[in-house]
Structures are given as structure tokens and as C-alpha cells.
PDB file of C-alpha atoms in Angstrom:
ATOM      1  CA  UNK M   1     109.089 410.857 384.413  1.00  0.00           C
ATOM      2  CA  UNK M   2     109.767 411.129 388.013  1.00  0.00           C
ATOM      3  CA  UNK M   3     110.205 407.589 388.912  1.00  0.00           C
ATOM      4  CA  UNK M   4     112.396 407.144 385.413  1.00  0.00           C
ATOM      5  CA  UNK M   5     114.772 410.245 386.296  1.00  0.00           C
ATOM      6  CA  UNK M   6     114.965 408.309 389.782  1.00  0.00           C
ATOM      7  CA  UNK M   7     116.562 405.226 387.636  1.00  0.00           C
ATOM      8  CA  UNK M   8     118.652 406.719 385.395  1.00  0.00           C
ATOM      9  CA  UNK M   9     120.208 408.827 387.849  1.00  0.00           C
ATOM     10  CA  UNK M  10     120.809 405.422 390.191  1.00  0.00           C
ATOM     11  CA  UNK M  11     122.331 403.620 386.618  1.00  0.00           C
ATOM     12  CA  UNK M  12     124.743 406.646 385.912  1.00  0.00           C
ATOM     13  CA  UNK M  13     125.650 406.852 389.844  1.00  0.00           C
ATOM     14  CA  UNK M  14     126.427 402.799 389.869  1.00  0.00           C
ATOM     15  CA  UNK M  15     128.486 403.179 386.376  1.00  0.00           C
ATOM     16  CA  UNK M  16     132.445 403.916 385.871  1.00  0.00           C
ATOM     17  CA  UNK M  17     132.263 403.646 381.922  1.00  0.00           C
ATOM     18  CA  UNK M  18     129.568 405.387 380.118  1.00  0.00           C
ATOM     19  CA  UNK M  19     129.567 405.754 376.576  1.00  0.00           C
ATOM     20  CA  UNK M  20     126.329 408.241 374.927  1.00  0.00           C
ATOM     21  CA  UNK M  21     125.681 407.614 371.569  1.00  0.00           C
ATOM     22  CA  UNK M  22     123.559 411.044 370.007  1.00  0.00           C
ATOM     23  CA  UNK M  23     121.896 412.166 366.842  1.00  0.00           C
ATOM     24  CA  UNK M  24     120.053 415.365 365.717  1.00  0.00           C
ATOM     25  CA  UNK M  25     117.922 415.537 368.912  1.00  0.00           C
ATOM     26  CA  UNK M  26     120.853 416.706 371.193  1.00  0.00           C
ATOM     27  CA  UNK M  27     121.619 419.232 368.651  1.00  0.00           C
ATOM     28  CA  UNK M  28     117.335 420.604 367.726  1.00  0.00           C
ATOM     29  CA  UNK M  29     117.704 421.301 371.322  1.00  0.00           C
ATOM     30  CA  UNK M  30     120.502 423.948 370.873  1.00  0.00           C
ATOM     31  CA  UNK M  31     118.019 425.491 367.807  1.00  0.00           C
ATOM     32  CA  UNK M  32     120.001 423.123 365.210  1.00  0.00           C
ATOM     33  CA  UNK M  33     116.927 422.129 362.756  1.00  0.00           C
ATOM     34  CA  UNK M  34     117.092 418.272 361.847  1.00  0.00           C
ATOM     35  CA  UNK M  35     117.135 418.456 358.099  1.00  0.00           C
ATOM     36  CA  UNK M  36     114.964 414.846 358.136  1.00  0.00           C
ATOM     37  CA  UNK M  37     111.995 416.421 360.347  1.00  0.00           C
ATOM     38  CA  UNK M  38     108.957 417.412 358.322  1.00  0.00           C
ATOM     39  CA  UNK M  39     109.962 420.937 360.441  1.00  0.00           C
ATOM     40  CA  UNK M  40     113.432 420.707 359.633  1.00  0.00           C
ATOM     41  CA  UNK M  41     115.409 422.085 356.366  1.00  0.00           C
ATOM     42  CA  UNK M  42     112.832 420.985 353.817  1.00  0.00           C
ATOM     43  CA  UNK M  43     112.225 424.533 351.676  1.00  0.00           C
ATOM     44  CA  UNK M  44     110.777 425.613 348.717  1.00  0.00           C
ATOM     45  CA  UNK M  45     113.617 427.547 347.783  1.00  0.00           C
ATOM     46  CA  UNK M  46     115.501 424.692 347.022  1.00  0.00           C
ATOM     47  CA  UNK M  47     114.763 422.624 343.400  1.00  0.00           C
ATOM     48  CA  UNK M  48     116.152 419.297 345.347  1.00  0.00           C
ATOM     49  CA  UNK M  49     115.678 417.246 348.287  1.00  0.00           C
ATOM     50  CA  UNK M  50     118.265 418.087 351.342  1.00  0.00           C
ATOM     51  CA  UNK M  51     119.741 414.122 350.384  1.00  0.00           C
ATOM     52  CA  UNK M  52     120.299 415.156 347.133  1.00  0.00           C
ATOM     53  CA  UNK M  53     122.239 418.418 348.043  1.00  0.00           C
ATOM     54  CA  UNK M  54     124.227 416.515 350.196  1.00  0.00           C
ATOM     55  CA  UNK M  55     125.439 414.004 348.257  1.00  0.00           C
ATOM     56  CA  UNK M  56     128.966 413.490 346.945  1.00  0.00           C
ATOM     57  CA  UNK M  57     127.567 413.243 343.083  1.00  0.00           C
ATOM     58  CA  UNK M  58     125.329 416.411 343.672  1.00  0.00           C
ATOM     59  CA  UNK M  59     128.854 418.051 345.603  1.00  0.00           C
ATOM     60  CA  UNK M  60     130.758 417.551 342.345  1.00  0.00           C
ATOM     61  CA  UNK M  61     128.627 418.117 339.716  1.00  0.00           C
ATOM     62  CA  UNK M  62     126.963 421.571 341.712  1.00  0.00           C
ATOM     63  CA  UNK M  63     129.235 422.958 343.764  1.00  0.00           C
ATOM     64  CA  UNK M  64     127.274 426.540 343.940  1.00  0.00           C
ATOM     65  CA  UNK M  65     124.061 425.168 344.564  1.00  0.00           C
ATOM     66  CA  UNK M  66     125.411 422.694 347.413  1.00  0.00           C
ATOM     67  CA  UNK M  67     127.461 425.650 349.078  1.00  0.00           C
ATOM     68  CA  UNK M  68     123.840 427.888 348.674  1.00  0.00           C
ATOM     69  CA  UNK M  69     122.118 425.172 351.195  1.00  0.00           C
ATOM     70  CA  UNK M  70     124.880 424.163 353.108  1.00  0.00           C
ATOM     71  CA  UNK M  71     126.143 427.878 354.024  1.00  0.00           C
ATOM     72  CA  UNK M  72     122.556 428.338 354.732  1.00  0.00           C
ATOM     73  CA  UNK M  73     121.124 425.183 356.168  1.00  0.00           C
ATOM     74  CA  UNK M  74     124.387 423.435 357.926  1.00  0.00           C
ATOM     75  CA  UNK M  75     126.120 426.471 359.682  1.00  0.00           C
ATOM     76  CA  UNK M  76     124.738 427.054 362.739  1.00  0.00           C
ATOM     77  CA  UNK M  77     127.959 429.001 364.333  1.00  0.00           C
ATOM     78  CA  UNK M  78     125.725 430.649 367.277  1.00  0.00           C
ATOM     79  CA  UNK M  79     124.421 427.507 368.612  1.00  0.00           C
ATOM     80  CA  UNK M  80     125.291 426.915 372.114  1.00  0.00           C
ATOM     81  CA  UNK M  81     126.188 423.578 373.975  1.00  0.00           C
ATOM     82  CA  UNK M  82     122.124 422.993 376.009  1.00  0.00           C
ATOM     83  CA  UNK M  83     122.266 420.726 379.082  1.00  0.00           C
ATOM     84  CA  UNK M  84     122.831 417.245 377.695  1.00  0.00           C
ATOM     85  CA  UNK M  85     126.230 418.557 375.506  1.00  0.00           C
ATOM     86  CA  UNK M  86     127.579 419.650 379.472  1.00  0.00           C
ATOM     87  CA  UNK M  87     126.787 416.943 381.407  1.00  0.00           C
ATOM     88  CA  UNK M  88     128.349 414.352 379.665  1.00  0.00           C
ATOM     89  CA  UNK M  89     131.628 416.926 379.584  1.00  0.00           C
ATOM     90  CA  UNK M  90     131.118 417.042 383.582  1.00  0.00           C
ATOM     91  CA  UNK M  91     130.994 413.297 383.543  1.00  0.00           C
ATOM     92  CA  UNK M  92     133.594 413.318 381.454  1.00  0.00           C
ATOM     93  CA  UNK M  93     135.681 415.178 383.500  1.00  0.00           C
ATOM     94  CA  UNK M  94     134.879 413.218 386.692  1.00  0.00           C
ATOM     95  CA  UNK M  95     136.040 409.923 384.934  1.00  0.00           C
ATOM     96  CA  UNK M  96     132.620 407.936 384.564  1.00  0.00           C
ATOM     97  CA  UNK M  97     132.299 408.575 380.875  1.00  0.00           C
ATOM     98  CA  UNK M  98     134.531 406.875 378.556  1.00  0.00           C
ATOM     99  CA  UNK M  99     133.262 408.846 375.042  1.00  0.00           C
ATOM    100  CA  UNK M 100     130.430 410.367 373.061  1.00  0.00           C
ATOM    101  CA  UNK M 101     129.451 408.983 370.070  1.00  0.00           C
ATOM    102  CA  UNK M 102     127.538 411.641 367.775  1.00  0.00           C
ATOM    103  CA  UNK M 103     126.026 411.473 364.232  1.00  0.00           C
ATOM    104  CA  UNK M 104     125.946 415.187 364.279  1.00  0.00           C
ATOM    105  CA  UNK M 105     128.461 417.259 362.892  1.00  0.00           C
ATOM    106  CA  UNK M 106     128.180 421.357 364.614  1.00  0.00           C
ATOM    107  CA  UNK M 107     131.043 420.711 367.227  1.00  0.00           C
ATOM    108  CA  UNK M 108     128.866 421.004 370.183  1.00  0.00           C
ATOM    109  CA  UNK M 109     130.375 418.541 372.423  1.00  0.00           C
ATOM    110  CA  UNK M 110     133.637 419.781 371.928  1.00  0.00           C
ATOM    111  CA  UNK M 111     132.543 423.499 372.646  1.00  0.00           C
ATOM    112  CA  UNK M 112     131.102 422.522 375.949  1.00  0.00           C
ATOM    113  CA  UNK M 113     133.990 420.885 377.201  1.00  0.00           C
ATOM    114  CA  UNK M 114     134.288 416.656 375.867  1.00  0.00           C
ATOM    115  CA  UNK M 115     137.563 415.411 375.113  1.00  0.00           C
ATOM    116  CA  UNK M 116     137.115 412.183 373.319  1.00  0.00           C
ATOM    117  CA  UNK M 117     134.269 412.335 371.091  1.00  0.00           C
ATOM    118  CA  UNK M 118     133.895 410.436 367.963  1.00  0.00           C
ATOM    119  CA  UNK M 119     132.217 412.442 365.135  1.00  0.00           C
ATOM    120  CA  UNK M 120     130.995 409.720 362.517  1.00  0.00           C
ATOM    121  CA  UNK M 121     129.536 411.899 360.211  1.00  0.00           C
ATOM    122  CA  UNK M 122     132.386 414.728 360.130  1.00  0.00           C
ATOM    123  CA  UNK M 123     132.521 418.211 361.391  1.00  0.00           C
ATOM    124  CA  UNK M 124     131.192 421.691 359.906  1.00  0.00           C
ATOM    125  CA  UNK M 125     134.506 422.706 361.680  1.00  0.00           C
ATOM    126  CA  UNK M 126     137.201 421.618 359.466  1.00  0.00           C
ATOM    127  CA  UNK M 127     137.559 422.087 355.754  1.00  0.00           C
ATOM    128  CA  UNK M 128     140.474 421.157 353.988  1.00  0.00           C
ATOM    129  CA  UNK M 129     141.300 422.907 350.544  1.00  0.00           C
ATOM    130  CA  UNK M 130     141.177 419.207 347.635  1.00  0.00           C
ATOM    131  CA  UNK M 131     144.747 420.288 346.484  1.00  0.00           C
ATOM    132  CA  UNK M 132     146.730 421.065 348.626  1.00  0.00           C
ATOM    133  CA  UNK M 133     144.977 420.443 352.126  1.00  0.00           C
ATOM    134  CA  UNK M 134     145.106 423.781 353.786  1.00  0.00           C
ATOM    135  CA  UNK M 135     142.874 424.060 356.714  1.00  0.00           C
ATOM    136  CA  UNK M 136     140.177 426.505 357.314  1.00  0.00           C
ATOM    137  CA  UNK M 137     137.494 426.626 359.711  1.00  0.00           C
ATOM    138  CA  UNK M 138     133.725 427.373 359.677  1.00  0.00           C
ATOM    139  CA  UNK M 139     133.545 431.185 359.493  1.00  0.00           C
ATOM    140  CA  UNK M 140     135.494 431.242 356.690  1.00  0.00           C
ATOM    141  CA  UNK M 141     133.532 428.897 355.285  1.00  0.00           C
ATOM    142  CA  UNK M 142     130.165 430.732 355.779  1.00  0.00           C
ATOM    143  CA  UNK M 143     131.795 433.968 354.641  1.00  0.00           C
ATOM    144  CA  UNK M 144     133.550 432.938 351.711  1.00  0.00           C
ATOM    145  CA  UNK M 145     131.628 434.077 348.519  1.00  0.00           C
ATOM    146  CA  UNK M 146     130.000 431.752 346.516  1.00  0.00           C
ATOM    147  CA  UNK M 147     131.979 428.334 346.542  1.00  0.00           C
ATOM    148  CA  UNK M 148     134.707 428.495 348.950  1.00  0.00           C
ATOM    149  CA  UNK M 149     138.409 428.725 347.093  1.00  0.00           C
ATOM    150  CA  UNK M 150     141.669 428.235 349.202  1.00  0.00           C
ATOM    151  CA  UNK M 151     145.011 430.128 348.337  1.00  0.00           C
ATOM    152  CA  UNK M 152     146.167 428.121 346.038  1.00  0.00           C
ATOM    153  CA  UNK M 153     142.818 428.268 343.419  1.00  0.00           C
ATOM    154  CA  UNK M 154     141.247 425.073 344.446  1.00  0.00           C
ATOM    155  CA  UNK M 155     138.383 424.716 346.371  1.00  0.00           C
ATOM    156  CA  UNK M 156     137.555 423.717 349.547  1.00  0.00           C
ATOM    157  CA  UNK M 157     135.817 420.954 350.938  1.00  0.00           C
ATOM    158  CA  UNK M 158     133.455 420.632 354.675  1.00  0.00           C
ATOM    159  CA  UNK M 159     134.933 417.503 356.517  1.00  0.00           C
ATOM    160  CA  UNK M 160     131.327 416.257 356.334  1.00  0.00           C
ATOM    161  CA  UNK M 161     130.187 413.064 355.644  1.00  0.00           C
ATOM    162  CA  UNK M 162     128.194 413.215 352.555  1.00  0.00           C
ATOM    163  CA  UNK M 163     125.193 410.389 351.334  1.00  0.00           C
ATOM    164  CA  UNK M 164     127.504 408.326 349.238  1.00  0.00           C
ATOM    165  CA  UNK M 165     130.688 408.189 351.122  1.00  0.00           C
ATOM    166  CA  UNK M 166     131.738 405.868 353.810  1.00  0.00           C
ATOM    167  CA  UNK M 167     132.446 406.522 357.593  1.00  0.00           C
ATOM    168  CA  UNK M 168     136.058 407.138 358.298  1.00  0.00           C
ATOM    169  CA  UNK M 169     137.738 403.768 359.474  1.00  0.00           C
ATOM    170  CA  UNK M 170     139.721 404.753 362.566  1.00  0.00           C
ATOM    171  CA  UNK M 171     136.317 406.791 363.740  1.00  0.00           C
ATOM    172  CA  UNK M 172     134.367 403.675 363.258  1.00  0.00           C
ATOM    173  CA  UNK M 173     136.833 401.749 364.719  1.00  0.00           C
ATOM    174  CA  UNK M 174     137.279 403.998 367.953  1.00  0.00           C
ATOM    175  CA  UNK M 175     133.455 404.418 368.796  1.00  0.00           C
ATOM    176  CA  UNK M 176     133.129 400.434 368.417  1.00  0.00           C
ATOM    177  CA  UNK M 177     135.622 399.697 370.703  1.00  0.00           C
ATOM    178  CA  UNK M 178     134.434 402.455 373.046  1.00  0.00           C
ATOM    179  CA  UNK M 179     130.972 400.884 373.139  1.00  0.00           C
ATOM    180  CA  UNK M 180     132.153 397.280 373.255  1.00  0.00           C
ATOM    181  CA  UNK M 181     133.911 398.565 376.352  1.00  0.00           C
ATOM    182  CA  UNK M 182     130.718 400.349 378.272  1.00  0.00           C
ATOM    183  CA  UNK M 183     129.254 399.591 381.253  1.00  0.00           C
ATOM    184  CA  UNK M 184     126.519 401.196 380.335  1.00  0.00           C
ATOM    185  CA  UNK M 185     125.075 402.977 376.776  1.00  0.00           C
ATOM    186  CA  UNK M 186     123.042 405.697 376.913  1.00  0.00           C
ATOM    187  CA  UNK M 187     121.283 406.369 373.420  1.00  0.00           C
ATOM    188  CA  UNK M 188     119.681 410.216 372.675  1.00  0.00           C
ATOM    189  CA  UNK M 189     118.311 412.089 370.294  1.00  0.00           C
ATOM    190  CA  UNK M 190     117.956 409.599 367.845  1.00  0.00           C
ATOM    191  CA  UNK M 191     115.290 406.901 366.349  1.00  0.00           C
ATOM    192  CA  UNK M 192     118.268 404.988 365.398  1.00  0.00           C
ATOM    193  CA  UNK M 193     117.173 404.871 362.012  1.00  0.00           C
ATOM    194  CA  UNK M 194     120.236 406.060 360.027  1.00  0.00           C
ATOM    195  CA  UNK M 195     122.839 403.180 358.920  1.00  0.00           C
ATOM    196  CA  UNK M 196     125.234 401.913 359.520  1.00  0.00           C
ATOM    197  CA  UNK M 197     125.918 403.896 362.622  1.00  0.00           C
ATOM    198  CA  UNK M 198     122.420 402.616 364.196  1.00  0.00           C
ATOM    199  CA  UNK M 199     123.732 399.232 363.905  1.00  0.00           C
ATOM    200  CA  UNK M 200     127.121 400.064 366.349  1.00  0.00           C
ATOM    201  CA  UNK M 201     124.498 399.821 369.180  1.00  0.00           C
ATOM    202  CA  UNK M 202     124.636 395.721 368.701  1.00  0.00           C
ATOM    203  CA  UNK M 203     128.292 396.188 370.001  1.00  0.00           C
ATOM    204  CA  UNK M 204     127.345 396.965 373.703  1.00  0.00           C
ATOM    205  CA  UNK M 205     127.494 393.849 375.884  1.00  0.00           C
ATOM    206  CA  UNK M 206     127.841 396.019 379.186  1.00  0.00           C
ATOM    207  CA  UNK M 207     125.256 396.011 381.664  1.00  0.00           C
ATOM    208  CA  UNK M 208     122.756 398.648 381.486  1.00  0.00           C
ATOM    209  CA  UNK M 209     121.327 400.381 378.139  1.00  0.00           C
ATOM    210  CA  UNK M 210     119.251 403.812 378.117  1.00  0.00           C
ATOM    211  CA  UNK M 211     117.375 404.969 375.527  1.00  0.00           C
ATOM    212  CA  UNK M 212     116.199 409.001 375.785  1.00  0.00           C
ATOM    213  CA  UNK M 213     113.981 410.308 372.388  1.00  0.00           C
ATOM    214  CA  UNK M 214     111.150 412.294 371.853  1.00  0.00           C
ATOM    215  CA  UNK M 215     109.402 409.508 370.009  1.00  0.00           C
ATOM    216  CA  UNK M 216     109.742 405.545 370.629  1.00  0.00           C
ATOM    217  CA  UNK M 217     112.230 403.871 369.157  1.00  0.00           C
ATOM    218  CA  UNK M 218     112.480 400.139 367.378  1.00  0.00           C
ATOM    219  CA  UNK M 219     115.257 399.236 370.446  1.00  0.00           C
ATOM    220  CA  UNK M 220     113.129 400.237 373.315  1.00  0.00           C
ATOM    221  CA  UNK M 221     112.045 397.182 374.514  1.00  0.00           C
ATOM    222  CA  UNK M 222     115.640 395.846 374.761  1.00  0.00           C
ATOM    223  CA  UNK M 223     116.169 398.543 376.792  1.00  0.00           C
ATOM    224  CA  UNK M 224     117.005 398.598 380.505  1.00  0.00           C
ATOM    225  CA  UNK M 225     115.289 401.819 380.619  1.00  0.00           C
ATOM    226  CA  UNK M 226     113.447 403.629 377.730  1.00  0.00           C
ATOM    227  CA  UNK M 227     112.855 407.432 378.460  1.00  0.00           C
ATOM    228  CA  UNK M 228     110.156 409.386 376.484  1.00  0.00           C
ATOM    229  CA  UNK M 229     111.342 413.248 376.504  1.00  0.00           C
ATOM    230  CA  UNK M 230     113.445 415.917 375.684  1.00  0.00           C
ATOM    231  CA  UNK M 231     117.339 414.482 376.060  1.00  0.00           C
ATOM    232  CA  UNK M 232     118.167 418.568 377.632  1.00  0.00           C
ATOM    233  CA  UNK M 233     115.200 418.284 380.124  1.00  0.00           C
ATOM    234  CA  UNK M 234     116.391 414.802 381.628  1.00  0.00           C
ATOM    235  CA  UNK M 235     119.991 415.581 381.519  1.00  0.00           C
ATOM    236  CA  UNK M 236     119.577 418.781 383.583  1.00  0.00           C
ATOM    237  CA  UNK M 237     118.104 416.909 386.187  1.00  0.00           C
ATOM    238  CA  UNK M 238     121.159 414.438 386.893  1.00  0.00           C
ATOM    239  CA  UNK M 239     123.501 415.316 389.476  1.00  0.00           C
TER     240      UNK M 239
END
């Protein structure tokens, strides 16, 4: 690990435009349970499958029971940014990184400081009544009684991807170009097994590509450097 924090370090200190692409492993590492991990949100109390919850069919046809798992299961408002979320900020900040890429949707990034961060799958943060589009934020959400109703009588829906809807456009768009633009790509937290936003990653044509996961992934060996570990525990070791 040693010899591979060594590398990395000498790739990030050697690059000017860094994009990091993340999924639910940046965020487990804040105490944000992966729904997809056999650990994760799987529970008995629940007469459907997380996918099922949170789909767009399942959204309409059940809004009490999708509100029941996604006030309990999706809001983490106490989670804190861990070391990966505030290094790339600090990098950020000192010009090298050009944008984070996340498939996660809790805002961390943001909170610890990122600027331009493109959110593919939505954010638990905003929630926009179906009528007449009123903004509210996440602790309203989560303390809203039973389905969440604006003002106006109609209720309110997460700015959350759900299975059965399409990425945003201008997100997509923004992230590719971002990518296509990096020196370097540094992939975390992720097996890179959720489409289409896996397949963005055949976009970089830059110089140097990191992977950091907790398990192997189907792109290490295309990797300049393929990092075994937890994506917090490497990151605080970068200058």
C-alpha cells in the first residue's frame, strides 16, 4: 500500500486537471449504508426489494410506502464529509481538480467544500412540490408526516433519480465533457457496475487513470494504477 500511496501521490502532484468519479463507497465511509451491499438497506420490514421502492412506477402507485423507506433508509442528515469528500475540495480549491463526478445523492461533496460537482443520480437535498415547484429541503422532508405535501396540496417529490428514469441531460453532458477533458481520472468507491454512468469512464483519453475500491474491479487492468482499500484511508494520506 506503501509503494502505491507513493504513486498516486506522484500522479496527483504531476496533474493540473483531475476529475474523481465516486459511488456509494465514498459515502459507507461517512456511515451512509449502500442499499446494494448484502449489509446495506436490505430489511425484513420491508414487503419489497430497495429497487422496487425506488422506482418511478412503485413512487406513483405507493407513495406512503416509498416515503416509509426513503425517510428511513435515504436520509442520512448527520453524515459528515470523511477524508476523501475534503481532499478533493482542497484540490479543488488549489486548482488541480477540474470536478467530481458522484452517483451518490447525500450532498457530501458540497458540505465539505466542492464547487463543481455533478450529481447524476440527484440529490436528497432538493425537493420540488409536482404542481407548482416550490422548493424544500431535506429536513422538511424527513419531518413531514407521512407523504410530504407542499402549500399548495400537492405533494412533493426528492430530486432523486429513481430506477426507471433517465439521467438529466445537461448533468450528463457536463461530467462527459469534464472527463473528456482530464488529465487524469481517479475512480472510488465504486465496482463500476451501475449503467450508464459506469460507461462515462470510456470518455477519458487523458493520461493517467486510478482506480481506489474495496474489491477489484472489471477496469483494473486498464488502469495506470489500481488501489485495493478504503477510498478515506488513501485519501488522508495525500498531501
Amino acid at each position: 500500500m506503501d509503494e502505491q500511496i507513493v504513486k498516486l501521490q506522484e500522479i496527483i502532484d504531476n496533474s493540473s486537471k483531475i476529475v474523481f468519479f465516486g459511488g456509494a463507497g465514498v459515502s459507507t465511509e461517512s456511515n451512509i449504508p449502500d442499499f446494494r451491499s448484502t449489509d446495506g438497506l436490505y430489511n425484513q420490514e420491508y414487503d419489497y426489494p430497495p429497487e422496487t421502492i425506488l422506482s418511478h412506477s412503485f413512487y406513483i402507485r405507493n407513495k406512503k410506502e416509498f416515503f416509509r423507506f426513503y425517510k428511513n433508509k435515504m436520509l442520512y442528515l448527520d453524515a459528515k464529509p470523511n477524508a476523501a469528500h475534503k481532499k478533493l475540495a482542497q484540490w479543488e480549491a488549489e486548482g488541480k481538480l477540474l470536478a467530481v463526478v458522484t452517483q451518490n445523492i447525500d450532498g457530501l461533496h458540497q458540505a465539505a467544500g466542492s464547487k463543481c460537482v455533478y450529481e447524476l443520480h440527484g440529490s436528497v437535498h432538493r425537493n420540488y412540490c409536482e404542481n407548482c415547484h416550490a422548493f424544500y429541503d431535506a429536513k422538511y422532508m424527513l419531518k413531514a408526516p407521512g407523504i410530504p405535501v407542499c402549500s399548495c396540496g400537492s405533494y412533493i417529490k426528492p430530486d432523486v433519480v429513481l430506477y426507471e428514469e433517465g439521467l438529466d441531460n445537461n448533468t450528463i453532458q457536463g461530467a462527459l465533457k469534464a472527463i473528456s477533458n482530464a488529465d487524469t481520472l481517479i475512480i472510488g468507491g465504486t465496482s463500476l457496475a451501475v449503467y450508464p454512468a459506469a460507461s462515462f469512464i470510456d470518455y477519458f483519453n487523458g493520461e493517467h487513470l486510478v482506480l481506489i475500491n474495496k474489491s477489484a474491479t472489471a477496469r483494473d487492468t486498464h488502469a495506470d494504477l489500481a488501489i485495493t482499500g478504503s477510498i478515506g484511508e488513501v485519501f488522508s494520506q495525500l498531501s
